[in-house]
Short mmCIF file of C-alpha atoms and ligand atoms in Angstrom, two decimals:
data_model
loop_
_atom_site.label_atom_id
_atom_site.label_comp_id
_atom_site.label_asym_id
_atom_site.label_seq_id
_atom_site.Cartn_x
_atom_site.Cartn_y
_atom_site.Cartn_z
CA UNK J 1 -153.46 87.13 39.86
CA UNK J 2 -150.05 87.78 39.44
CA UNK J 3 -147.73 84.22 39.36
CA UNK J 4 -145.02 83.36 37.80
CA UNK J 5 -144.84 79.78 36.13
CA UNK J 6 -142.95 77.04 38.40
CA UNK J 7 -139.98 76.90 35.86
CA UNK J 8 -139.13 80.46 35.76
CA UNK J 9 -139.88 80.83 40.04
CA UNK J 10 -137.47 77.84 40.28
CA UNK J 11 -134.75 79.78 37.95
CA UNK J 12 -134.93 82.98 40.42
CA UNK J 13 -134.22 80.57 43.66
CA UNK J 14 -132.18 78.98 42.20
CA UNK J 15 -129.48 82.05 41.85
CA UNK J 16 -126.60 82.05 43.62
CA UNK J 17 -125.92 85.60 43.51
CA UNK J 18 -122.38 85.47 42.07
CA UNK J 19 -122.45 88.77 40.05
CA UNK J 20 -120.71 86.56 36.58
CA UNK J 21 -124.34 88.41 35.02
CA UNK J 22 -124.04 91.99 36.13
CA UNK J 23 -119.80 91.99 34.68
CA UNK J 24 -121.66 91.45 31.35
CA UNK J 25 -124.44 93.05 30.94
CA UNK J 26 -124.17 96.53 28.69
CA UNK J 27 -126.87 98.04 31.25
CA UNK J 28 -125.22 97.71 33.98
CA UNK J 29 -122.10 99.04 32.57
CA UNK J 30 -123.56 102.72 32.03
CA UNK J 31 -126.23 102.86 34.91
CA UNK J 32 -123.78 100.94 37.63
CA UNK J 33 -127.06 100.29 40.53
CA UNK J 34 -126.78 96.75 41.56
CA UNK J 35 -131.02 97.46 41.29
CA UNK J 36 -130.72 97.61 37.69
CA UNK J 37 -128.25 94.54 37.13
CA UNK J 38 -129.34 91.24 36.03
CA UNK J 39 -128.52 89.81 39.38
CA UNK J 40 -130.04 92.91 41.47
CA UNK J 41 -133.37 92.10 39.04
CA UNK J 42 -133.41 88.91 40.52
CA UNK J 43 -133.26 89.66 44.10
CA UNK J 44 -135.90 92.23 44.10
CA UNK J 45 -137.71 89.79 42.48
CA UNK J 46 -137.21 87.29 45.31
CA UNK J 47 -138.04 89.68 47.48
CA UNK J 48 -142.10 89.75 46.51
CA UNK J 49 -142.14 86.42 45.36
CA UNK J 50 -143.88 84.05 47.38
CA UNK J 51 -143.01 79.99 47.65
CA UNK J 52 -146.26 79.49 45.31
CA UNK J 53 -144.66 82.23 42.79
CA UNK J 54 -147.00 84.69 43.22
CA UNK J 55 -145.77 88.24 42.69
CA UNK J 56 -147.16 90.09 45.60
CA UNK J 57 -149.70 92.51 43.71
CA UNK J 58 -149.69 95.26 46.27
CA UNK J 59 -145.95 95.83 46.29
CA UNK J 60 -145.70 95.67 42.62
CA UNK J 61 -148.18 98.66 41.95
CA UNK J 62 -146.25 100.25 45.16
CA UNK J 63 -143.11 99.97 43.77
CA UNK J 64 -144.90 100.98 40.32
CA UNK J 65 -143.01 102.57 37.89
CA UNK J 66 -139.68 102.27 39.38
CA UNK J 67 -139.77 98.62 39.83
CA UNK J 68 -141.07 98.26 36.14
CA UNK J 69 -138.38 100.70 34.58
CA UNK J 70 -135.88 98.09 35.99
CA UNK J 71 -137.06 95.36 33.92
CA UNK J 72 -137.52 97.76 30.76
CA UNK J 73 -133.75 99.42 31.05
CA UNK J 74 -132.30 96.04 29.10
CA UNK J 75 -131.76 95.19 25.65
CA UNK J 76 -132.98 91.95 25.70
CA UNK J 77 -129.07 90.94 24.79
CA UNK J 78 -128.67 87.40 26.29
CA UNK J 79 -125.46 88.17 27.70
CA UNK J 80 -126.14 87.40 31.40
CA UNK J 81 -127.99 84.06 30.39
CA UNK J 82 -125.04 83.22 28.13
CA UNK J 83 -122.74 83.53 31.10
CA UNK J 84 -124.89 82.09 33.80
CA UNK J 85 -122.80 79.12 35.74
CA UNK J 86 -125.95 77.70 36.89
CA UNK J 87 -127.81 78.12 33.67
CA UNK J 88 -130.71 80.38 34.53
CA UNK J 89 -133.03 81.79 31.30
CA UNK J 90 -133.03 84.93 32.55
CA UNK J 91 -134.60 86.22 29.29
CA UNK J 92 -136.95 84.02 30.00
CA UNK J 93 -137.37 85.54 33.23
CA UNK J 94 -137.25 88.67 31.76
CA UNK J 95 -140.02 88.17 29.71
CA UNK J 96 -142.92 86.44 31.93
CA UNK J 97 -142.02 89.44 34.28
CA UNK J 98 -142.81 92.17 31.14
CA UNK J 99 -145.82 90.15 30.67
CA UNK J 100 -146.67 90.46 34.11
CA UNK J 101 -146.42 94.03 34.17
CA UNK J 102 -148.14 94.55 30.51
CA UNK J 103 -151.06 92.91 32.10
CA UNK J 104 -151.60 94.85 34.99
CA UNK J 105 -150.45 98.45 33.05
CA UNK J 106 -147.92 99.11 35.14
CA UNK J 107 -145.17 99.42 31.96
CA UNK J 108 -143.41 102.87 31.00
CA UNK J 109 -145.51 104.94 28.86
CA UNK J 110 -143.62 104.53 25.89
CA UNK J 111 -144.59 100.75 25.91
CA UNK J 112 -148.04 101.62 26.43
CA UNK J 113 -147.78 103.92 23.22
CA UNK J 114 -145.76 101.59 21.09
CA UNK J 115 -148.15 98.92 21.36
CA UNK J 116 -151.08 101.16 20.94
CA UNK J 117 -149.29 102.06 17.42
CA UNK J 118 -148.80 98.76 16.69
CA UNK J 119 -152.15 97.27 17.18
CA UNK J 120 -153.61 100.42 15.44
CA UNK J 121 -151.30 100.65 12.07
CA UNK J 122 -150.06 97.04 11.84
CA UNK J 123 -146.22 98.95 12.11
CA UNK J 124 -143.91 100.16 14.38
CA UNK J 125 -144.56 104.02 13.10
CA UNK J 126 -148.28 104.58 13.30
CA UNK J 127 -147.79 105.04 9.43
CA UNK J 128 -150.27 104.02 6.94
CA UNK J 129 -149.42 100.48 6.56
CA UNK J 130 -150.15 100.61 2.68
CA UNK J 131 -147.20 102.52 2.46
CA UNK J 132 -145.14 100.00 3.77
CA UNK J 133 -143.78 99.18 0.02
CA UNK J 134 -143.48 102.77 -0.73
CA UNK J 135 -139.58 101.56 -0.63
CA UNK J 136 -139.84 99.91 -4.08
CA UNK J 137 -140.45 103.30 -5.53
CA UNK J 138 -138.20 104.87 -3.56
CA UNK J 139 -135.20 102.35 -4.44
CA UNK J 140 -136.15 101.71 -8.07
CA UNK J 141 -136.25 98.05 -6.77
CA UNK J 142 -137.50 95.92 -9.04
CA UNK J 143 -139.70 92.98 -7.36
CA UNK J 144 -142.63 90.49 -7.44
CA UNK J 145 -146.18 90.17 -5.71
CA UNK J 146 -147.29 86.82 -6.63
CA UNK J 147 -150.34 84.64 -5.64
CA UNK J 148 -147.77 81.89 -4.89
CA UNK J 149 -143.97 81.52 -4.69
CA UNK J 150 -141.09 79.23 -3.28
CA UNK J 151 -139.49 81.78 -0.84
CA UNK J 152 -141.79 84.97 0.82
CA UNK J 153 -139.29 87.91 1.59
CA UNK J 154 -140.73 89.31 4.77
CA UNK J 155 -138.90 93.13 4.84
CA UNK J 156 -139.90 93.84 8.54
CA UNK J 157 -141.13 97.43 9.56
CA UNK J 158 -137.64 98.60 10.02
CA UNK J 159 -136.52 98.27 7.06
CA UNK J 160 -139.44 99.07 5.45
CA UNK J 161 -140.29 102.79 6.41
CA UNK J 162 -136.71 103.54 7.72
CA UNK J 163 -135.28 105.73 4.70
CA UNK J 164 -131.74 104.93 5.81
CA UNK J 165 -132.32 101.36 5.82
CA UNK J 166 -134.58 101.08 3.18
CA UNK J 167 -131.44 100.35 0.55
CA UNK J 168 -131.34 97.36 2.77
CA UNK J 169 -134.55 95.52 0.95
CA UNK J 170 -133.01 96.80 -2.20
CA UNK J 171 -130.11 94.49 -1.70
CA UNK J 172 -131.83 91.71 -0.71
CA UNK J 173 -134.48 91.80 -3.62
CA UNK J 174 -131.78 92.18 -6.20
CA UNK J 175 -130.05 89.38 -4.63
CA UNK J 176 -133.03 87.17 -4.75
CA UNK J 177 -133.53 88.33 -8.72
CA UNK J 178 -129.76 87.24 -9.19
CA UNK J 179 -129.88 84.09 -7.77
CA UNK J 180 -133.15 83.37 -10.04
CA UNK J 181 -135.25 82.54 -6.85
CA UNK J 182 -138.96 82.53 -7.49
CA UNK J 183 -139.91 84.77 -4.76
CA UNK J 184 -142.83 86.84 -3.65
CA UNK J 185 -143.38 89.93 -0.97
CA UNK J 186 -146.45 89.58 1.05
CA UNK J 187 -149.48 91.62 -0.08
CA UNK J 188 -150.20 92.43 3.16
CA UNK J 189 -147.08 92.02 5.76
CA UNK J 190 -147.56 93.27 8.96
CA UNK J 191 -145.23 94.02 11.66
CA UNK J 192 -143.83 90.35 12.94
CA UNK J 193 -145.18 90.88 16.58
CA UNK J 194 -141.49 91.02 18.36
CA UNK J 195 -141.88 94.69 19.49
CA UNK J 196 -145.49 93.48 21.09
CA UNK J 197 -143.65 90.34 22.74
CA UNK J 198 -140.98 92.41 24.11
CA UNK J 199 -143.68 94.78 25.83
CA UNK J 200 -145.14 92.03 27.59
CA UNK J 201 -148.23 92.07 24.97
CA UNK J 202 -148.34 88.65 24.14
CA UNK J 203 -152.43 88.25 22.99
CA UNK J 204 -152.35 91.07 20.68
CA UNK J 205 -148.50 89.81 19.12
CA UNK J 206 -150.31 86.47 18.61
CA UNK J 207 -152.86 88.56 16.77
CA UNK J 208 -150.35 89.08 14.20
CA UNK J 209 -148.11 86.15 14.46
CA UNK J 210 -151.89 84.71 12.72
CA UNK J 211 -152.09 86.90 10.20
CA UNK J 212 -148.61 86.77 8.48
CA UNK J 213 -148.53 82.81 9.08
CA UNK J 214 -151.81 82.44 7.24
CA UNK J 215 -150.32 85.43 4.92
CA UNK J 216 -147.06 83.63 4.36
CA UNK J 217 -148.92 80.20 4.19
CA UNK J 218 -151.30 81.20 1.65
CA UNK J 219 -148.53 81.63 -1.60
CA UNK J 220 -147.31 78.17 -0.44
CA UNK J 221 -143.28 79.40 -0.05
CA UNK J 222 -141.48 76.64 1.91
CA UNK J 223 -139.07 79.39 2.72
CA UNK J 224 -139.05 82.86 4.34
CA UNK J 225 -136.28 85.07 4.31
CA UNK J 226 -135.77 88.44 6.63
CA UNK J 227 -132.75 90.47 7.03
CA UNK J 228 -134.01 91.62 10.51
CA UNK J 229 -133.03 89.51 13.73
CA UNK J 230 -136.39 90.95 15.47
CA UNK J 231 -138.51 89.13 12.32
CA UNK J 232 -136.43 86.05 12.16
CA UNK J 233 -136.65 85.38 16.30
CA UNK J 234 -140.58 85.92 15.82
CA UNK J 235 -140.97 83.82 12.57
CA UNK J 236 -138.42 81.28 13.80
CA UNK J 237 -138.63 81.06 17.70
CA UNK J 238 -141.99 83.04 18.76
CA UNK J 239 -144.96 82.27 16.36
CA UNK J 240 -144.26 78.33 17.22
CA UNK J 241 -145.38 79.20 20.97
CA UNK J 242 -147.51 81.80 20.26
CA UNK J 243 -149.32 79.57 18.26
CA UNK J 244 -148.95 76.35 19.45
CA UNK J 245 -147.82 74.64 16.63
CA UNK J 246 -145.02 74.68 13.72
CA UNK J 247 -145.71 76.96 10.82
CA UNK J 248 -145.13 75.07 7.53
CA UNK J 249 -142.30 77.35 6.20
CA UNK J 250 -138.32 77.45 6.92
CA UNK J 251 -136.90 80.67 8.30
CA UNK J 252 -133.65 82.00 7.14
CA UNK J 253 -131.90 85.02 7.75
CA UNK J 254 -130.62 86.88 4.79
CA UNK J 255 -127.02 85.85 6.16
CA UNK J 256 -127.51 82.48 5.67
CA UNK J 257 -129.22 82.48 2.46
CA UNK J 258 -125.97 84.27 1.01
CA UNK J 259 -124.01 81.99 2.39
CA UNK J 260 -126.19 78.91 0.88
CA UNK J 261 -125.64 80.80 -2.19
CA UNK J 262 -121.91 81.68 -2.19
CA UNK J 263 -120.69 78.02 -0.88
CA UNK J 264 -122.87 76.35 -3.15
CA UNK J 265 -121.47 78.39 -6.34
CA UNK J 266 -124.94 79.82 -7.15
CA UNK J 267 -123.58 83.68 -6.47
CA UNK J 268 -120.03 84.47 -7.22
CA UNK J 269 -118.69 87.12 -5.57
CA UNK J 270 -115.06 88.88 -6.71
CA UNK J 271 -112.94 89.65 -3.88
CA UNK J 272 -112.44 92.95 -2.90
CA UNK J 273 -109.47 95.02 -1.50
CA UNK J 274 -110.87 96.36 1.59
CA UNK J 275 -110.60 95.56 5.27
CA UNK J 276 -113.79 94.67 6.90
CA UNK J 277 -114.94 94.44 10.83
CA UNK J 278 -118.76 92.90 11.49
CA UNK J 279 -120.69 93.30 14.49
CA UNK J 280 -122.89 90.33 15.65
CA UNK J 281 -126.16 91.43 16.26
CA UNK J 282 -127.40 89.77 19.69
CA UNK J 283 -130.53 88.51 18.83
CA UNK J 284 -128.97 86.66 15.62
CA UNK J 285 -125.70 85.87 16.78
CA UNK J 286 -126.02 85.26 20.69
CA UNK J 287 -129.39 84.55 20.69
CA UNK J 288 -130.43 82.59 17.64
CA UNK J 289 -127.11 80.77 17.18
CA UNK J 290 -126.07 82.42 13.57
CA UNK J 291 -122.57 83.32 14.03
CA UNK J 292 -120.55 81.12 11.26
CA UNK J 293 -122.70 82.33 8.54
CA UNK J 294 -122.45 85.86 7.92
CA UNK J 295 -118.49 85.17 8.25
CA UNK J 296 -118.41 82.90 5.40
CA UNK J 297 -119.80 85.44 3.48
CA UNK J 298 -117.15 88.34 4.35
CA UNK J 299 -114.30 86.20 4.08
CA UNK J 300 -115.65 85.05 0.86
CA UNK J 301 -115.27 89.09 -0.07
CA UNK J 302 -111.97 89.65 1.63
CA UNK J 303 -108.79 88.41 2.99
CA UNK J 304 -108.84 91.25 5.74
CA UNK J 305 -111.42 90.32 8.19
CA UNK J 306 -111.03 91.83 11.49
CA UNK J 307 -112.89 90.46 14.51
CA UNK J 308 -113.70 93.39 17.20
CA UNK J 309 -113.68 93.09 21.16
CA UNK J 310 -116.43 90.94 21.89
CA UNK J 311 -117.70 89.03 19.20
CA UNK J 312 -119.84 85.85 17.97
CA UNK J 313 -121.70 84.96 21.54
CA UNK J 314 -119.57 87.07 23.06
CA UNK J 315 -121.20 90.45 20.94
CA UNK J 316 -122.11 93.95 23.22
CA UNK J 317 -125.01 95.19 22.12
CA UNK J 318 -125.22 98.40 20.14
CA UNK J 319 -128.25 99.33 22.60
CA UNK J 320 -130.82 99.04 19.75
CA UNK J 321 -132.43 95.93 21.48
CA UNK J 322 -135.17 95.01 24.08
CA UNK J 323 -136.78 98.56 22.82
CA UNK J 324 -134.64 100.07 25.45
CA UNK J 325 -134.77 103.18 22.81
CA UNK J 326 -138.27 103.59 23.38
CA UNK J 327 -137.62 103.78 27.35
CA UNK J 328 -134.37 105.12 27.61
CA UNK J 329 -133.32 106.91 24.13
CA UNK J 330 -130.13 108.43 26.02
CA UNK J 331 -128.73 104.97 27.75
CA UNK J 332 -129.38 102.97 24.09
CA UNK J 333 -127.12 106.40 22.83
CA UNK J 334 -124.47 105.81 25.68
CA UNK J 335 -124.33 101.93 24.53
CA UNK J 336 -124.63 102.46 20.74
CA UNK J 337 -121.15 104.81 21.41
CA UNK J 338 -119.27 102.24 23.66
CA UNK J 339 -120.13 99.78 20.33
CA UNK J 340 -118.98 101.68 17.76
CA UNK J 341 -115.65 102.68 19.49
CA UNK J 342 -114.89 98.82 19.89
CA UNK J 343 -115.85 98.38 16.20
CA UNK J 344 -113.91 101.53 14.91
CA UNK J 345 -111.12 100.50 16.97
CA UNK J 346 -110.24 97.65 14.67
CA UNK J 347 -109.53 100.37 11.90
CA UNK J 348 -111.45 98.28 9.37
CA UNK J 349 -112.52 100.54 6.31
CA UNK J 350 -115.76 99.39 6.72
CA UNK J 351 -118.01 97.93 9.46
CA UNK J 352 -120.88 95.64 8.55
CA UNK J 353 -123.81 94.10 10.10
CA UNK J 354 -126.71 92.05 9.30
CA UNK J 355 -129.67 94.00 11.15
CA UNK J 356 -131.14 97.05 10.44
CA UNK J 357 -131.78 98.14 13.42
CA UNK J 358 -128.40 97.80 14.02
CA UNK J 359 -126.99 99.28 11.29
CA UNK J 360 -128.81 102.39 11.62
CA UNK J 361 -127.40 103.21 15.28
CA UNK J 362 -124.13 102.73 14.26
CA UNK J 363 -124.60 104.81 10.94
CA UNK J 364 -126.19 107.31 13.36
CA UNK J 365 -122.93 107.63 15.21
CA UNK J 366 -120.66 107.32 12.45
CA UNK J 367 -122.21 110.27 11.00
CA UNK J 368 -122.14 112.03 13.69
CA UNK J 369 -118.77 112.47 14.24
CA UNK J 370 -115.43 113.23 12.40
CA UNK J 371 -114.50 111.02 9.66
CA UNK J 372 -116.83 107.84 10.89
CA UNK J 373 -116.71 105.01 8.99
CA UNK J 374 -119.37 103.40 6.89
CA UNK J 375 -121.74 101.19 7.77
CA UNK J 376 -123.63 98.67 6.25
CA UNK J 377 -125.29 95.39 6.28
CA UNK J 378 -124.35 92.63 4.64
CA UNK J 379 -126.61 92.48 1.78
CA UNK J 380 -125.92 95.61 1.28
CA UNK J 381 -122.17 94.48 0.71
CA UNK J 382 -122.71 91.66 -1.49
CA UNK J 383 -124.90 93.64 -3.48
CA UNK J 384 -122.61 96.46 -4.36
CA UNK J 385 -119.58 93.79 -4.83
CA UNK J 386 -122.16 91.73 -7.29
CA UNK J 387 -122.28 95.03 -9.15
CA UNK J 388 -126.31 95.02 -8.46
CA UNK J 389 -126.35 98.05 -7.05
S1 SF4 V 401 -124.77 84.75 36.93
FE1 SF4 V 401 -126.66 83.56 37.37
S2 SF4 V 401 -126.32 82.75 39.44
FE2 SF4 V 401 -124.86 84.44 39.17
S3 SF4 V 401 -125.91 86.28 39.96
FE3 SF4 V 401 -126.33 86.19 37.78
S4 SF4 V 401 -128.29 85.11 37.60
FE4 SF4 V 401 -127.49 84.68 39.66
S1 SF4 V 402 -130.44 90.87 28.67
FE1 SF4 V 402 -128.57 92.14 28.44
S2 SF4 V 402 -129.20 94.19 29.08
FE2 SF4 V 402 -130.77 92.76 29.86
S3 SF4 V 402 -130.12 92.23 31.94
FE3 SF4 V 402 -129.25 90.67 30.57
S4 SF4 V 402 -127.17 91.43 30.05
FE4 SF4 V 402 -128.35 93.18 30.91
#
């Protein structure tokens, strides 16, 4: 049976239609179909929902693929929740209606492959996961795997097997040495179960919320740290509800941790000559509320600090969200562009992030064309200005 729960049915009656949603939304912007908007998602959505919430079950598989490709062109960005007048969680909405469709296999078949490969391999790659460290060798990093620690650094599948980002956990580890943490990789991390949740497959991303809770739980760290927005959201925000209770560890982004570090005196880092730009990513800044932290730690490396168009909860997503690549490789492109421009147009030397995922569009696009600038996360920044790498 196909219902949606009372709180999210009330939500989609409750819209007024107003269009404040579709202005925003980074979707919208390139594809320009009221059908694909956040407000034209809703209405077709009112349109085979009965009183009682139930998604009519014959129109959905009629409508099929189409209707489904609606809710899977979106990045998962927040921005037409954040500017909702009448408050409606559409990414709540959002999700129950991925779920909806995961369950009854009506998804795009890139969703159906990507959580095949993640249930299979543990990792977003279908790669062996025992390889997922292979980035110590490859970095020269120089790290820990200990029975038991104070903080677990959980790398995330990104920046594990991604050779571009891959310098990324370099950073972070040889911040972590620098600051004398006693800290510990997981023997066995696998991927945080955000790529699942975002398909709609929320039993099997449960499946491995368990596994790196008891993982993580098991060397006794009270604290985790991730540099990826996907892994913090999960650790943070998803494995409470997935599980049903309160995992016994903080979560911190890598940004925050620096900036623990820097305002507290425990790193100092010199100042540098250079003009910097950052790009929120959505489901850190918007999303999960960490927006003064990261900036505390660029302005504690430079007086220049250049805010694009659009920034803090007000960020446009660089399309690397909501696994709209996997759907729609050539719209996440078109919005990955758009996001760059606005962050190249401040003329900062150098445009940082704090995502992987993130930082390897924009690098991707940089690259690709004339005299790009560089981009790089923000470990990756402090770690170069502490001299560690
Ligand atoms: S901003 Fe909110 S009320 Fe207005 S159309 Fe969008 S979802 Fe509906
Ligand atoms: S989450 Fe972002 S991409 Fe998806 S509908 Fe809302 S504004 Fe558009």
């Amino acid at each position: 049976m196909l219902v949606l729960p009372k709180l999210q049915l009330e939500d989609v009656f409750a819209c007024a239609q107003c269009g404040y949603c579709m202005k925003r939304c980074p979707v919208y912007y390139f594809l320009g179909w009221e059908s694909t908007s956040p407000r034209g998602k809703i209405f077709a959505l009112k349109e085979i929902l009965g009183n009682d919430g139930r998604l009519d079950e014959q129109s959905i598989r009629k409508l099929g693929k189409s209707f489904s490709t609606r809710f899977f062109n979106c990045t998962f960005c927040g921005f037409c929740r954040e500017v909702c007048h009448v408050e409606i969680d559409l990414l709540e909405i959002w999700s129950k209606v991925r779920e909806i469709l995961y369950d009854h296999e009506v998804v795009p078949e890139s969703i159906i492959k990507l959580s095949e490969t993640v249930k299979k391999s543990k990792n977003i790659y279908m790669m062996d996961n025992l390889s997922r460290t292979d980035w110590i060798t490859y970095t020269g990093a120089d790290v820990n795997f200990k029975d038991s620690a104070e903080v677990v650094y959980f790398v995330g599948c990104i920046t594990s097997f991604s050779g571009r980002v891959q310098s990324i956990a370099q950073a972070v580890s040889s911040i972590l040495n620098s600051a004398n943490e006693d800290w510990t990789l997981l023997k066995d991390e696998w991927c945080c179960g955000h790529p699942l949740a975002l398909s709609g497959a929320i039993r099997e991303a449960r499946v491995l919320a368990l596994h790196n809770v008891e993982m993580i739980e098991s060397t006794g760290a009270k604290k985790v740290v991730t540099g990826c927005p996907g892994c913090y959201l999960a650790l943070k925000h998803e494995y409470p509800r997935l599980l049903g209770k309160k995992p016994r560890f903080e979560v911190l982004h890598s940004s925050q941790l620096l900036d623990t570090y820097i305002t507290s005196g425990k790193l100092v880092v010199p100042k540098a000559d250079i003009t910097l730009t950052y790009h929120d990513p959505c489901e850190l800044g918007r999303i999960s509320g960490v927006i003064r932290e990261p900036r505390v730690v660029l302005q504690s490396v430079t007086d220049t600090f250049i805010e694009p168009e659009y920034f803090g909860r007000e960020s446009i997503c660089c399309g690397s969200g909501g696994l709209l690549k996997a759907v729609n490789p050539s719209l996440a492109d078109n919005l990955t562009q758009r996001r760059y421009g606005m962050l190249a147009s401040t003329n900062a030397e150098v445009i940082v992030s704090a995502c992987p995922a993130c930082v390897q569009a924009l690098a991707q696009t940089a690259t690709a064309i004339q005299n790009g600038k560089r981009v790089i996360d923000i470990s990756q920044l402090i770690a170069e200005q502490l001299g560690l790498m």
